[in-house]
């Protein structure tokens, strides 16, 4: 069954995120995709594979995937379809702040901790761009995202700002939420067309 065009902002953001997560591009999310995305983040940021930061990231992705399988894979086939993802992400995390904090925020923390190469709590645009490259974002969207998120225009984002942006991106249906810009313009039709990745 072809997935319908998104009805609202959250669905659209989930679709964009689905394309990031479907690393092998086979149209469903599987455990291998989650592992591959974690490995891409570690690689693109130049973090040694076995380092404590990398291990933390892999653990966070594993924990996240356990939640995804338990809560979103309705027919238990080990694959999460775009429909299962939309419904499941909303129910499992967007509408459940406690579950979000337990199962999804740690993934954001581990990701941005790796991105902040010198550990000063700030990300430069170049570090932010590598995070986006790992997620498969186009560079135009990456630049736009940085501009929109960097509200004081000083050329850096704090890890705290990014955690708020991540939460808004995945849980808020407010069209004015700054976090909507985490991956650039989500309505840009080169990002996702219907269920298709670009
Ligand atoms: Ca896949
Ligand atoms: Ca399934
Ligand atoms: Ca830094
Ligand atoms: Ca700033």
PDB file of C-alpha atoms and ligand atoms in Angstrom:
ATOM      1  CA  UNK A   1       0.000   0.000   0.000  1.00  0.00           C
ATOM      2  CA  UNK A   2       1.546   3.350  -1.000  1.00  0.00           C
ATOM      3  CA  UNK A   3       1.856   5.772   1.873  1.00  0.00           C
ATOM      4  CA  UNK A   4      -0.312   8.874   1.684  1.00  0.00           C
ATOM      5  CA  UNK A   5       1.023  12.411   1.546  1.00  0.00           C
ATOM      6  CA  UNK A   6       1.596  13.680   5.064  1.00  0.00           C
ATOM      7  CA  UNK A   7      -1.372  15.417   6.654  1.00  0.00           C
ATOM      8  CA  UNK A   8       0.572  17.441   9.131  1.00  0.00           C
ATOM      9  CA  UNK A   9       3.944  18.745  10.127  1.00  0.00           C
ATOM     10  CA  UNK A  10       4.896  15.929  12.483  1.00  0.00           C
ATOM     11  CA  UNK A  11       4.188  13.280   9.856  1.00  0.00           C
ATOM     12  CA  UNK A  12       6.264  15.208   7.366  1.00  0.00           C
ATOM     13  CA  UNK A  13       9.160  15.475   9.804  1.00  0.00           C
ATOM     14  CA  UNK A  14       8.881  11.751  10.561  1.00  0.00           C
ATOM     15  CA  UNK A  15       9.015  11.011   6.825  1.00  0.00           C
ATOM     16  CA  UNK A  16      12.189  13.070   6.466  1.00  0.00           C
ATOM     17  CA  UNK A  17      13.665  11.215   9.417  1.00  0.00           C
ATOM     18  CA  UNK A  18      12.648   7.896   7.865  1.00  0.00           C
ATOM     19  CA  UNK A  19      14.746   8.665   4.808  1.00  0.00           C
ATOM     20  CA  UNK A  20      17.717   9.387   7.084  1.00  0.00           C
ATOM     21  CA  UNK A  21      17.213   6.134   8.942  1.00  0.00           C
ATOM     22  CA  UNK A  22      16.747   3.929   5.894  1.00  0.00           C
ATOM     23  CA  UNK A  23      20.467   3.857   5.269  1.00  0.00           C
ATOM     24  CA  UNK A  24      20.376   0.994   2.747  1.00  0.00           C
ATOM     25  CA  UNK A  25      17.398   2.560   0.938  1.00  0.00           C
ATOM     26  CA  UNK A  26      15.257  -0.602   0.797  1.00  0.00           C
ATOM     27  CA  UNK A  27      12.117   1.203   1.981  1.00  0.00           C
ATOM     28  CA  UNK A  28      11.929  -0.245   5.504  1.00  0.00           C
ATOM     29  CA  UNK A  29      13.836   0.337   8.726  1.00  0.00           C
ATOM     30  CA  UNK A  30      15.653  -2.630  10.203  1.00  0.00           C
ATOM     31  CA  UNK A  31      18.195  -3.210  12.954  1.00  0.00           C
ATOM     32  CA  UNK A  32      20.970  -3.078  10.345  1.00  0.00           C
ATOM     33  CA  UNK A  33      19.943   0.468   9.373  1.00  0.00           C
ATOM     34  CA  UNK A  34      20.202   1.682  12.962  1.00  0.00           C
ATOM     35  CA  UNK A  35      23.668   0.169  13.320  1.00  0.00           C
ATOM     36  CA  UNK A  36      24.749   1.586   9.973  1.00  0.00           C
ATOM     37  CA  UNK A  37      23.594   5.086  10.918  1.00  0.00           C
ATOM     38  CA  UNK A  38      25.473   4.934  14.216  1.00  0.00           C
ATOM     39  CA  UNK A  39      28.589   3.771  12.366  1.00  0.00           C
ATOM     40  CA  UNK A  40      28.236   6.616   9.871  1.00  0.00           C
ATOM     41  CA  UNK A  41      28.062   9.209  12.649  1.00  0.00           C
ATOM     42  CA  UNK A  42      31.157   7.798  14.325  1.00  0.00           C
ATOM     43  CA  UNK A  43      33.027   7.643  11.009  1.00  0.00           C
ATOM     44  CA  UNK A  44      32.039  11.066   9.668  1.00  0.00           C
ATOM     45  CA  UNK A  45      32.980  12.777  12.909  1.00  0.00           C
ATOM     46  CA  UNK A  46      36.331  10.999  13.011  1.00  0.00           C
ATOM     47  CA  UNK A  47      35.646   9.327  16.363  1.00  0.00           C
ATOM     48  CA  UNK A  48      37.620   6.081  16.980  1.00  0.00           C
ATOM     49  CA  UNK A  49      35.171   3.131  16.746  1.00  0.00           C
ATOM     50  CA  UNK A  50      35.942   1.703  20.176  1.00  0.00           C
ATOM     51  CA  UNK A  51      36.094   4.959  22.126  1.00  0.00           C
ATOM     52  CA  UNK A  52      33.774   5.536  25.103  1.00  0.00           C
ATOM     53  CA  UNK A  53      31.840   8.174  23.119  1.00  0.00           C
ATOM     54  CA  UNK A  54      31.372   5.762  20.216  1.00  0.00           C
ATOM     55  CA  UNK A  55      30.303   2.960  22.534  1.00  0.00           C
ATOM     56  CA  UNK A  56      27.770   5.247  24.144  1.00  0.00           C
ATOM     57  CA  UNK A  57      26.355   6.102  20.763  1.00  0.00           C
ATOM     58  CA  UNK A  58      26.034   2.453  19.730  1.00  0.00           C
ATOM     59  CA  UNK A  59      24.329   1.683  23.040  1.00  0.00           C
ATOM     60  CA  UNK A  60      21.908   4.571  22.569  1.00  0.00           C
ATOM     61  CA  UNK A  61      21.051   3.388  19.058  1.00  0.00           C
ATOM     62  CA  UNK A  62      20.588  -0.178  20.279  1.00  0.00           C
ATOM     63  CA  UNK A  63      18.287   0.983  23.058  1.00  0.00           C
ATOM     64  CA  UNK A  64      16.401   3.160  20.598  1.00  0.00           C
ATOM     65  CA  UNK A  65      15.992   0.277  18.171  1.00  0.00           C
ATOM     66  CA  UNK A  66      14.736  -2.029  20.924  1.00  0.00           C
ATOM     67  CA  UNK A  67      12.012   0.545  21.601  1.00  0.00           C
ATOM     68  CA  UNK A  68      11.258   0.892  17.914  1.00  0.00           C
ATOM     69  CA  UNK A  69      10.802  -2.852  17.464  1.00  0.00           C
ATOM     70  CA  UNK A  70       8.744  -3.210  20.614  1.00  0.00           C
ATOM     71  CA  UNK A  71       6.471  -0.246  19.992  1.00  0.00           C
ATOM     72  CA  UNK A  72       6.364   0.325  16.254  1.00  0.00           C
ATOM     73  CA  UNK A  73       6.819  -2.999  14.495  1.00  0.00           C
ATOM     74  CA  UNK A  74       3.149  -3.885  14.763  1.00  0.00           C
ATOM     75  CA  UNK A  75       3.293  -7.113  12.731  1.00  0.00           C
ATOM     76  CA  UNK A  76       6.597  -8.245  14.264  1.00  0.00           C
ATOM     77  CA  UNK A  77       8.432  -8.878  11.022  1.00  0.00           C
ATOM     78  CA  UNK A  78      11.608  -7.061  12.061  1.00  0.00           C
ATOM     79  CA  UNK A  79      10.863  -4.309   9.540  1.00  0.00           C
ATOM     80  CA  UNK A  80       9.368  -0.913  10.242  1.00  0.00           C
ATOM     81  CA  UNK A  81       7.439   0.498   7.300  1.00  0.00           C
ATOM     82  CA  UNK A  82       6.877   4.242   6.753  1.00  0.00           C
ATOM     83  CA  UNK A  83       3.321   3.808   8.067  1.00  0.00           C
ATOM     84  CA  UNK A  84       4.478   1.963  11.185  1.00  0.00           C
ATOM     85  CA  UNK A  85       7.133   4.637  11.696  1.00  0.00           C
ATOM     86  CA  UNK A  86       4.720   7.576  11.485  1.00  0.00           C
ATOM     87  CA  UNK A  87       2.228   6.075  13.862  1.00  0.00           C
ATOM     88  CA  UNK A  88       4.784   4.546  16.157  1.00  0.00           C
ATOM     89  CA  UNK A  89       7.082   7.522  16.560  1.00  0.00           C
ATOM     90  CA  UNK A  90       4.130   9.712  17.453  1.00  0.00           C
ATOM     91  CA  UNK A  91       2.799   7.269  19.997  1.00  0.00           C
ATOM     92  CA  UNK A  92       6.081   6.021  21.434  1.00  0.00           C
ATOM     93  CA  UNK A  93       7.895   9.345  21.796  1.00  0.00           C
ATOM     94  CA  UNK A  94       6.053  12.451  20.569  1.00  0.00           C
ATOM     95  CA  UNK A  95       3.071  11.882  22.855  1.00  0.00           C
ATOM     96  CA  UNK A  96       5.011  10.376  25.737  1.00  0.00           C
ATOM     97  CA  UNK A  97       7.607  12.771  27.200  1.00  0.00           C
ATOM     98  CA  UNK A  98       8.819  10.222  29.737  1.00  0.00           C
ATOM     99  CA  UNK A  99       9.493   7.615  27.081  1.00  0.00           C
ATOM    100  CA  UNK A 100      11.146  10.311  24.992  1.00  0.00           C
ATOM    101  CA  UNK A 101      13.532  11.181  27.807  1.00  0.00           C
ATOM    102  CA  UNK A 102      14.314   7.529  28.476  1.00  0.00           C
ATOM    103  CA  UNK A 103      14.572   6.200  24.947  1.00  0.00           C
ATOM    104  CA  UNK A 104      15.213   8.992  22.473  1.00  0.00           C
ATOM    105  CA  UNK A 105      16.953  11.871  24.235  1.00  0.00           C
ATOM    106  CA  UNK A 106      19.999   9.671  25.039  1.00  0.00           C
ATOM    107  CA  UNK A 107      20.466   9.148  21.313  1.00  0.00           C
ATOM    108  CA  UNK A 108      20.536  12.900  20.727  1.00  0.00           C
ATOM    109  CA  UNK A 109      22.926  13.399  23.657  1.00  0.00           C
ATOM    110  CA  UNK A 110      25.313  10.724  22.435  1.00  0.00           C
ATOM    111  CA  UNK A 111      25.179  12.085  18.878  1.00  0.00           C
ATOM    112  CA  UNK A 112      25.884  15.708  19.783  1.00  0.00           C
ATOM    113  CA  UNK A 113      28.553  14.701  22.289  1.00  0.00           C
ATOM    114  CA  UNK A 114      30.438  13.068  19.422  1.00  0.00           C
ATOM    115  CA  UNK A 115      29.826  16.079  17.160  1.00  0.00           C
ATOM    116  CA  UNK A 116      31.333  18.446  19.734  1.00  0.00           C
ATOM    117  CA  UNK A 117      34.898  17.405  18.964  1.00  0.00           C
ATOM    118  CA  UNK A 118      36.649  19.532  21.601  1.00  0.00           C
ATOM    119  CA  UNK A 119      33.974  18.992  24.248  1.00  0.00           C
ATOM    120  CA  UNK A 120      33.390  22.671  25.019  1.00  0.00           C
ATOM    121  CA  UNK A 121      29.597  22.393  24.702  1.00  0.00           C
ATOM    122  CA  UNK A 122      29.499  24.257  21.370  1.00  0.00           C
ATOM    123  CA  UNK A 123      29.227  23.032  17.804  1.00  0.00           C
ATOM    124  CA  UNK A 124      30.776  24.965  14.940  1.00  0.00           C
ATOM    125  CA  UNK A 125      29.068  24.864  11.583  1.00  0.00           C
ATOM    126  CA  UNK A 126      31.640  22.395  10.249  1.00  0.00           C
ATOM    127  CA  UNK A 127      30.863  19.925  13.065  1.00  0.00           C
ATOM    128  CA  UNK A 128      27.150  20.387  12.496  1.00  0.00           C
ATOM    129  CA  UNK A 129      27.640  19.766   8.762  1.00  0.00           C
ATOM    130  CA  UNK A 130      29.341  16.441   9.467  1.00  0.00           C
ATOM    131  CA  UNK A 131      26.399  15.344  11.595  1.00  0.00           C
ATOM    132  CA  UNK A 132      24.176  16.187   8.626  1.00  0.00           C
ATOM    133  CA  UNK A 133      26.406  14.361   6.165  1.00  0.00           C
ATOM    134  CA  UNK A 134      26.131  11.256   8.307  1.00  0.00           C
ATOM    135  CA  UNK A 135      22.324  11.584   8.165  1.00  0.00           C
ATOM    136  CA  UNK A 136      22.384  12.057   4.388  1.00  0.00           C
ATOM    137  CA  UNK A 137      21.270  15.714   4.381  1.00  0.00           C
ATOM    138  CA  UNK A 138      22.086  17.875   1.396  1.00  0.00           C
ATOM    139  CA  UNK A 139      24.539  20.668   2.084  1.00  0.00           C
ATOM    140  CA  UNK A 140      22.090  23.458   1.098  1.00  0.00           C
ATOM    141  CA  UNK A 141      19.644  22.192   3.693  1.00  0.00           C
ATOM    142  CA  UNK A 142      22.428  21.827   6.204  1.00  0.00           C
ATOM    143  CA  UNK A 143      23.475  25.473   5.790  1.00  0.00           C
ATOM    144  CA  UNK A 144      19.884  26.630   6.047  1.00  0.00           C
ATOM    145  CA  UNK A 145      19.397  24.586   9.213  1.00  0.00           C
ATOM    146  CA  UNK A 146      22.450  26.109  10.843  1.00  0.00           C
ATOM    147  CA  UNK A 147      21.336  29.669  10.015  1.00  0.00           C
ATOM    148  CA  UNK A 148      17.847  29.074  11.388  1.00  0.00           C
ATOM    149  CA  UNK A 149      19.014  27.353  14.564  1.00  0.00           C
ATOM    150  CA  UNK A 150      21.809  29.823  15.310  1.00  0.00           C
ATOM    151  CA  UNK A 151      19.415  32.489  16.587  1.00  0.00           C
ATOM    152  CA  UNK A 152      22.122  34.852  17.891  1.00  0.00           C
ATOM    153  CA  UNK A 153      24.183  34.466  14.710  1.00  0.00           C
ATOM    154  CA  UNK A 154      27.491  33.909  16.496  1.00  0.00           C
ATOM    155  CA  UNK A 155      28.408  30.935  14.304  1.00  0.00           C
ATOM    156  CA  UNK A 156      27.949  28.279  16.929  1.00  0.00           C
ATOM    157  CA  UNK A 157      25.208  26.191  18.478  1.00  0.00           C
ATOM    158  CA  UNK A 158      25.291  24.891  22.002  1.00  0.00           C
ATOM    159  CA  UNK A 159      24.671  21.214  22.654  1.00  0.00           C
ATOM    160  CA  UNK A 160      21.754  22.305  24.864  1.00  0.00           C
ATOM    161  CA  UNK A 161      20.196  24.293  22.013  1.00  0.00           C
ATOM    162  CA  UNK A 162      20.531  21.235  19.799  1.00  0.00           C
ATOM    163  CA  UNK A 163      18.871  18.972  22.351  1.00  0.00           C
ATOM    164  CA  UNK A 164      15.917  21.362  22.477  1.00  0.00           C
ATOM    165  CA  UNK A 165      15.830  21.517  18.676  1.00  0.00           C
ATOM    166  CA  UNK A 166      15.891  17.700  18.482  1.00  0.00           C
ATOM    167  CA  UNK A 167      13.020  17.425  20.935  1.00  0.00           C
ATOM    168  CA  UNK A 168      10.971  20.028  19.055  1.00  0.00           C
ATOM    169  CA  UNK A 169      11.704  18.352  15.760  1.00  0.00           C
ATOM    170  CA  UNK A 170      10.466  14.958  16.872  1.00  0.00           C
ATOM    171  CA  UNK A 171       7.639  15.954  19.203  1.00  0.00           C
ATOM    172  CA  UNK A 172       6.193  19.371  18.278  1.00  0.00           C
ATOM    173  CA  UNK A 173       3.504  20.169  15.753  1.00  0.00           C
ATOM    174  CA  UNK A 174       4.007  23.914  16.241  1.00  0.00           C
ATOM    175  CA  UNK A 175       4.844  25.417  12.839  1.00  0.00           C
ATOM    176  CA  UNK A 176       6.899  28.144  14.564  1.00  0.00           C
ATOM    177  CA  UNK A 177       9.101  25.791  16.601  1.00  0.00           C
ATOM    178  CA  UNK A 178      12.724  26.553  15.790  1.00  0.00           C
ATOM    179  CA  UNK A 179      13.578  22.876  16.004  1.00  0.00           C
ATOM    180  CA  UNK A 180      11.586  22.232  12.832  1.00  0.00           C
ATOM    181  CA  UNK A 181      14.719  23.449  11.050  1.00  0.00           C
ATOM    182  CA  UNK A 182      16.992  20.755  12.475  1.00  0.00           C
ATOM    183  CA  UNK A 183      17.477  19.208   9.033  1.00  0.00           C
ATOM    184  CA  UNK A 184      16.689  22.283   6.901  1.00  0.00           C
ATOM    185  CA  UNK A 185      13.430  22.855   5.071  1.00  0.00           C
ATOM    186  CA  UNK A 186      11.361  19.729   5.638  1.00  0.00           C
ATOM    187  CA  UNK A 187       8.861  20.783   2.963  1.00  0.00           C
ATOM    188  CA  UNK A 188      11.581  21.049   0.318  1.00  0.00           C
ATOM    189  CA  UNK A 189      10.334  18.488  -2.197  1.00  0.00           C
ATOM    190  CA  UNK A 190      13.824  17.350  -3.010  1.00  0.00           C
ATOM    191  CA  UNK A 191      13.995  15.937   0.516  1.00  0.00           C
ATOM    192  CA  UNK A 192      11.085  13.525   0.340  1.00  0.00           C
ATOM    193  CA  UNK A 193       8.444  13.034  -2.323  1.00  0.00           C
ATOM    194  CA  UNK A 194       5.592  11.008  -0.877  1.00  0.00           C
ATOM    195  CA  UNK A 195       7.157   7.856   0.475  1.00  0.00           C
ATOM    196  CA  UNK A 196      10.180   8.137  -1.788  1.00  0.00           C
ATOM    197  CA  UNK A 197      13.564   9.259  -0.760  1.00  0.00           C
ATOM    198  CA  UNK A 198      15.181  11.754  -3.095  1.00  0.00           C
TER     199      UNK A 198
HETATM  200 CA1  LIG B   1      16.446  -0.160   5.288  1.00  0.00          CA
HETATM  201 CA1  LIG B   2       6.659  -4.405  10.596  1.00  0.00          CA
HETATM  202 CA1  LIG B   3      33.079  22.324  20.226  1.00  0.00          CA
HETATM  203 CA1  LIG B   4      24.668  30.704  18.460  1.00  0.00          CA
END
